[in-house]
PDB file of C-alpha atoms in Angstrom:
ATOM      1  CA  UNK A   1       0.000   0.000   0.000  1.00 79.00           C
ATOM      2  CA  UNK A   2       1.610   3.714  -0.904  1.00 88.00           C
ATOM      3  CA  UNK A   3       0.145   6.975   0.495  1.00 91.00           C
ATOM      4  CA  UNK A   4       1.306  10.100  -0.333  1.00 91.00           C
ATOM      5  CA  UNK A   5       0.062  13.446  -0.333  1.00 90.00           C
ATOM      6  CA  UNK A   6       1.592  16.807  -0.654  1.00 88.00           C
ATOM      7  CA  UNK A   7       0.348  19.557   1.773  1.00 84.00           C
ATOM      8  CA  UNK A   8       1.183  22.686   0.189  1.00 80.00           C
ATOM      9  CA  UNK A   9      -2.571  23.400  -0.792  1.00 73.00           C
ATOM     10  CA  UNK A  10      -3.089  25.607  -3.700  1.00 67.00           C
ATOM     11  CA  UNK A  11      -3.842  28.873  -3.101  1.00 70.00           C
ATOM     12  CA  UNK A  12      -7.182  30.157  -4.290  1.00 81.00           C
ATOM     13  CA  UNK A  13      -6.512  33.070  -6.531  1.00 85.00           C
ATOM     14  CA  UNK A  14      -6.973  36.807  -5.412  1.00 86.00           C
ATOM     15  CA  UNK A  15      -7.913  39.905  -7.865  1.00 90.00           C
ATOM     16  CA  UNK A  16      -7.071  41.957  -4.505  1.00 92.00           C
ATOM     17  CA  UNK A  17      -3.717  41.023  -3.773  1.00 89.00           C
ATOM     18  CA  UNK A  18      -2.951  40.960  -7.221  1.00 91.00           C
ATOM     19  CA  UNK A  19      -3.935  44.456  -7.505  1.00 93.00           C
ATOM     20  CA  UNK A  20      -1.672  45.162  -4.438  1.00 92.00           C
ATOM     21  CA  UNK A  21       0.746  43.480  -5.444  1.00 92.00           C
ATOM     22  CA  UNK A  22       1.355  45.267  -9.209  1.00 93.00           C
ATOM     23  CA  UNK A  23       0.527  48.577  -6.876  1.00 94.00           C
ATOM     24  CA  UNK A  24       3.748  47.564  -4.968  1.00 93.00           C
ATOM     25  CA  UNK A  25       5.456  46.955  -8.060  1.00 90.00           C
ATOM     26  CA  UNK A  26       4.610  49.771  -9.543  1.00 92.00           C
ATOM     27  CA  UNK A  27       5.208  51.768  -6.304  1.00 91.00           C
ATOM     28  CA  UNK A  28       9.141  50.479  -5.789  1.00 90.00           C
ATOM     29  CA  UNK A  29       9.542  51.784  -9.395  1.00 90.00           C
ATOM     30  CA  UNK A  30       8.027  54.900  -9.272  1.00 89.00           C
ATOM     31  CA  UNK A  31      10.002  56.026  -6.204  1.00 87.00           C
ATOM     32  CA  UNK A  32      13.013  55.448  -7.739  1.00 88.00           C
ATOM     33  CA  UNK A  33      12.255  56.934 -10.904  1.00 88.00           C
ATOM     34  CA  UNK A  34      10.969  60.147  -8.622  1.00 86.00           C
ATOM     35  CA  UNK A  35      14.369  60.324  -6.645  1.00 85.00           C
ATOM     36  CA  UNK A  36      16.524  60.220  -9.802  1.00 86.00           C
ATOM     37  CA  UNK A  37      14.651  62.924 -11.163  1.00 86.00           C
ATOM     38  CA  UNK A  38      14.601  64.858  -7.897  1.00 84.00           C
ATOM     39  CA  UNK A  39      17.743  64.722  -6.618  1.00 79.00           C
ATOM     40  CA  UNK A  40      19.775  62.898  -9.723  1.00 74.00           C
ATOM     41  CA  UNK A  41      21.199  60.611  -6.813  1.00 78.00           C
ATOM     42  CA  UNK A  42      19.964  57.883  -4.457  1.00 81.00           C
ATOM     43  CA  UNK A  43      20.191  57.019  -0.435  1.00 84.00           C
ATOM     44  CA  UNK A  44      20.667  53.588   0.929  1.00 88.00           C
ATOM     45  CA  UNK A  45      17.047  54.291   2.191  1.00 87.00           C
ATOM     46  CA  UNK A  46      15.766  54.329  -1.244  1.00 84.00           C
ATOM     47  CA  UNK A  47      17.384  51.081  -2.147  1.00 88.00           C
ATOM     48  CA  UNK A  48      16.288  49.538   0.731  1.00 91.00           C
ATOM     49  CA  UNK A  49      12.359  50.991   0.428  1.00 87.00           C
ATOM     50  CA  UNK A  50      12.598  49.998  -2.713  1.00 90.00           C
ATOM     51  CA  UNK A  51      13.256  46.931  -2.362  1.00 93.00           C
ATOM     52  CA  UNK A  52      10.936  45.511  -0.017  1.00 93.00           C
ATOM     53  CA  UNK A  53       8.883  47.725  -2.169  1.00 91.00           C
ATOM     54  CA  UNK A  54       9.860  45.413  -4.977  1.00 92.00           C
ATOM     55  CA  UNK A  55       9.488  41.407  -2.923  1.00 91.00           C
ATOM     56  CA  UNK A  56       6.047  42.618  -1.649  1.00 91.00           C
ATOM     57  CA  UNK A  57       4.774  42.999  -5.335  1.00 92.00           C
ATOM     58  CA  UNK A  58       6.342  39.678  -6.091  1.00 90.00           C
ATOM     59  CA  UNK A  59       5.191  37.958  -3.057  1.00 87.00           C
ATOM     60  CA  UNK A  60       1.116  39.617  -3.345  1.00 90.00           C
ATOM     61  CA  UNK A  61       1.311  39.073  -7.513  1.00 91.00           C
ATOM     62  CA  UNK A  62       2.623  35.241  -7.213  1.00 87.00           C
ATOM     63  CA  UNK A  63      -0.038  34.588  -4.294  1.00 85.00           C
ATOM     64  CA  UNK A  64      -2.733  36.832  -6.475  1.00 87.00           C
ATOM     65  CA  UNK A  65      -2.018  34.384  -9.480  1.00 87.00           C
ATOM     66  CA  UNK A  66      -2.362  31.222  -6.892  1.00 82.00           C
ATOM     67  CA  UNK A  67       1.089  30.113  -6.422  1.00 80.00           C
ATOM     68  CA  UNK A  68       2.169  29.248  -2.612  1.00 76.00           C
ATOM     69  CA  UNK A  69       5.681  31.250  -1.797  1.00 77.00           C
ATOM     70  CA  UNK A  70       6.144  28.078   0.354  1.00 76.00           C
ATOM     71  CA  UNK A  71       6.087  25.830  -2.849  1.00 76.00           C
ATOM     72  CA  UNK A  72       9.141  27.733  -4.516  1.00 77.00           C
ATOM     73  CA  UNK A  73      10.801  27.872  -1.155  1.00 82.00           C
ATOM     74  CA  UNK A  74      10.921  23.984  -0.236  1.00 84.00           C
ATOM     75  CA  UNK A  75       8.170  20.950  -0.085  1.00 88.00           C
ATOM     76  CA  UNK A  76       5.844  19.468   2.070  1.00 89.00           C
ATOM     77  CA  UNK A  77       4.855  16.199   1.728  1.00 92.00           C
ATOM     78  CA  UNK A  78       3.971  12.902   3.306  1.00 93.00           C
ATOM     79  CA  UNK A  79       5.257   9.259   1.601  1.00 95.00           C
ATOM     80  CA  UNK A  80       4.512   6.099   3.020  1.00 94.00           C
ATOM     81  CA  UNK A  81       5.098   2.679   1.653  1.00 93.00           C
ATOM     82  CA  UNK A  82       6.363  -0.455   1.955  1.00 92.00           C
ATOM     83  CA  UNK A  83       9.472   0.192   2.432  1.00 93.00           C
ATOM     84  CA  UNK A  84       9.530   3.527   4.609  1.00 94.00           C
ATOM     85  CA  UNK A  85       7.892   6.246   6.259  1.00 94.00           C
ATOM     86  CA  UNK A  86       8.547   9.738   5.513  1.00 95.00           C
ATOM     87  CA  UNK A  87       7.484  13.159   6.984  1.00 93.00           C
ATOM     88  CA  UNK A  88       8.363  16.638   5.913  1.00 93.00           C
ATOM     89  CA  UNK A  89       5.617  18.968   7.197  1.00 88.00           C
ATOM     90  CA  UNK A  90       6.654  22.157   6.146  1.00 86.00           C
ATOM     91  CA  UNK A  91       8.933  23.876   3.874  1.00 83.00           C
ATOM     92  CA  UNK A  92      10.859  25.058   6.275  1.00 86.00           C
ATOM     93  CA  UNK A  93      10.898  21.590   8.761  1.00 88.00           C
ATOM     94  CA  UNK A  94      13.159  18.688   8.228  1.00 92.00           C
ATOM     95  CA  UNK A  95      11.942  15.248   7.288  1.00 93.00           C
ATOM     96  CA  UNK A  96      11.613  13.031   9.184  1.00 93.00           C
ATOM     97  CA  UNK A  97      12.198   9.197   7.363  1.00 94.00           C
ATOM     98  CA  UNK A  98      12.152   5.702   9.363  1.00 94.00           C
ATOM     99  CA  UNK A  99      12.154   2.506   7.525  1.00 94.00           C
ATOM    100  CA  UNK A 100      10.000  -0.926   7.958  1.00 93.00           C
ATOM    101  CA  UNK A 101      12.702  -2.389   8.156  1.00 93.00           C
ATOM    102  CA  UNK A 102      13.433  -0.748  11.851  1.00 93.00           C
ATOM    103  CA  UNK A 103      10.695  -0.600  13.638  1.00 93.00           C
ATOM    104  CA  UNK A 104       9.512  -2.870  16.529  1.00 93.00           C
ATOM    105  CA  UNK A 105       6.511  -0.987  17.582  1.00 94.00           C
ATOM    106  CA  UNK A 106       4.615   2.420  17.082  1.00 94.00           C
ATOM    107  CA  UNK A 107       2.559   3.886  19.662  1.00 94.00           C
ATOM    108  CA  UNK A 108       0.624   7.086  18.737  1.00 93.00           C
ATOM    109  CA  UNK A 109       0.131   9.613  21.505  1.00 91.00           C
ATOM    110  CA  UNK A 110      -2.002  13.344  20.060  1.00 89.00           C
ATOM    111  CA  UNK A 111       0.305  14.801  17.752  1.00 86.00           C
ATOM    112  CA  UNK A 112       3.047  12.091  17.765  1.00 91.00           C
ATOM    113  CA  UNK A 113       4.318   8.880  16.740  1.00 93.00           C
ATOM    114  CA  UNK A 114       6.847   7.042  18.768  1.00 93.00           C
ATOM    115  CA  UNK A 115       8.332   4.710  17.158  1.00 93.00           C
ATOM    116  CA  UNK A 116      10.391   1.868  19.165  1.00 93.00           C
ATOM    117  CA  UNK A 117      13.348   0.647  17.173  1.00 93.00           C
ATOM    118  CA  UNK A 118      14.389  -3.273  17.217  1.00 91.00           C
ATOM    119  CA  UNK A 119      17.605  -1.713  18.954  1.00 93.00           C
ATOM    120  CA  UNK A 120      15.510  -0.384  21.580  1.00 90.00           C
ATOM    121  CA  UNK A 121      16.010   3.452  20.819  1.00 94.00           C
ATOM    122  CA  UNK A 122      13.008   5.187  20.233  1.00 93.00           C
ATOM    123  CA  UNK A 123      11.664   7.703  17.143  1.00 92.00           C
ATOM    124  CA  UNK A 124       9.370  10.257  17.181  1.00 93.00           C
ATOM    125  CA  UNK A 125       7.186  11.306  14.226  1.00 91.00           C
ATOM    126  CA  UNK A 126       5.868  14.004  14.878  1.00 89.00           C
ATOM    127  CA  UNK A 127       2.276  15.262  13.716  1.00 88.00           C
ATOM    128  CA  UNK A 128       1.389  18.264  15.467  1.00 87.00           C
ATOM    129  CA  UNK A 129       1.441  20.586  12.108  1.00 87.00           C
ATOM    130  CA  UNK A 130      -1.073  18.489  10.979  1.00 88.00           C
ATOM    131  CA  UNK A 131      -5.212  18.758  10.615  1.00 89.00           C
ATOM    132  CA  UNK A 132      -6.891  16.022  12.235  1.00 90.00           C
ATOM    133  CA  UNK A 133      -8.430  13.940   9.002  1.00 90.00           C
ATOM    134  CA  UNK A 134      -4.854  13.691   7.845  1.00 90.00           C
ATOM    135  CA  UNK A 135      -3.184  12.264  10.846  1.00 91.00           C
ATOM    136  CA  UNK A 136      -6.423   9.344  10.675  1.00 92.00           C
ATOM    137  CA  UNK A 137      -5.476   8.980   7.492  1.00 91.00           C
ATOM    138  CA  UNK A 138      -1.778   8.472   8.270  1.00 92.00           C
ATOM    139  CA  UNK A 139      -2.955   6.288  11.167  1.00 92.00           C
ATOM    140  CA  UNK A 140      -5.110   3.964   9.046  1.00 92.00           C
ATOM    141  CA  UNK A 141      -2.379   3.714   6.278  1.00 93.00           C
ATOM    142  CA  UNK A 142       0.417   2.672   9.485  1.00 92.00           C
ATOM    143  CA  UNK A 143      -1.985   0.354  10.868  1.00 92.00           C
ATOM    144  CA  UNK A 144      -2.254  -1.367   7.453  1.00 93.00           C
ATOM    145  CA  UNK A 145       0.612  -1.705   6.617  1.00 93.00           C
ATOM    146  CA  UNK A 146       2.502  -2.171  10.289  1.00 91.00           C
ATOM    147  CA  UNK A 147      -0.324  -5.420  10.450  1.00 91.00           C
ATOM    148  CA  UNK A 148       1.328  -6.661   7.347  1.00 91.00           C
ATOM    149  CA  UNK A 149       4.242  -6.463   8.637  1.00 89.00           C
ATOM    150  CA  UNK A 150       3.531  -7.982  12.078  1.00 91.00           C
ATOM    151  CA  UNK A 151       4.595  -4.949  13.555  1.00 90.00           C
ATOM    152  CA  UNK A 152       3.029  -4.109  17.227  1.00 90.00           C
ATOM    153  CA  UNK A 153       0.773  -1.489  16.946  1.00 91.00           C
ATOM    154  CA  UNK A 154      -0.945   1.195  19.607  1.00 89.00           C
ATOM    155  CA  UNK A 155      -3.067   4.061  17.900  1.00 83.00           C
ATOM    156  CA  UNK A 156      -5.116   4.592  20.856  1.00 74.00           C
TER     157      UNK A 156
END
């Protein structure tokens, strides 16, 4: 059995922070255009206005359109299979991977996973990010699988 599902949603798109974004755009541009015609020269302020200027219009435009910032930043993601587990649930998060092959037992306490190696050490998944229907949908895919495998399970 293979599960996986990626949890950077799509964005639902946004005619208003389009429009603020462009405005941003357009805004960052404008002042610089203004201060070279003022003054024929430019502070570190202006850079630095305009800049953030400048990544807000990108950042309200790309979300306007639909596209998650997160998505061009890293993944998200959850992949589980016969052969491994793996977690990653945020862009900015590390994954978190365990193979079959090592566990002994899994015991699910709210928001968590611990996972008791065959060398005794224990591993914990952790699930906290997550809404609720996904973790019971992790939890019915680990009890399927961990039964195949004759792998002591606890999901209480």
């Amino acid at each position: 059995m293979d599960y996986s599902r990626d949890l950077l949603k799509e964005k639902k798109k946004s005619k208003f922070a389009l429009i603020l974004g462009i405005l941003s755009f357009v805004l960052a541009i404008f002042w610089i255009t203004l201060r070279l015609i003022e003054n024929n020269a430019l502070s570190l302020f202006d850079w630095i206005y305009s800049f953030f200027f400048l990544l807000n219009g990108v950042s309200q435009t790309l979300s306007g359109l639909g596209y998650s910032i997160e998505r061009l930043i890293g993944k998200a993601f959850i992949k589980i299979d016969n052969q491994a587990i793996k977690i990653k649930t945020g862009a900015f998060d590390k994954e978190q991977s365990i193979d079959w092959s090592e566990i002994r037992s899994i015991d699910y306490k709210p928001g968590n996973f611990i996972i008791t190696k065959n060398d005794n050490s224990t591993y914990k998944l952790t699930m906290s990010k997550l809404e609720y229907s996904v973790i019971q949908e992790i939890k019915n895919v680990i009890d399927k699988i961990a039964n195949d495998k004759k792998i002591s399970i606890n999901l209480n």
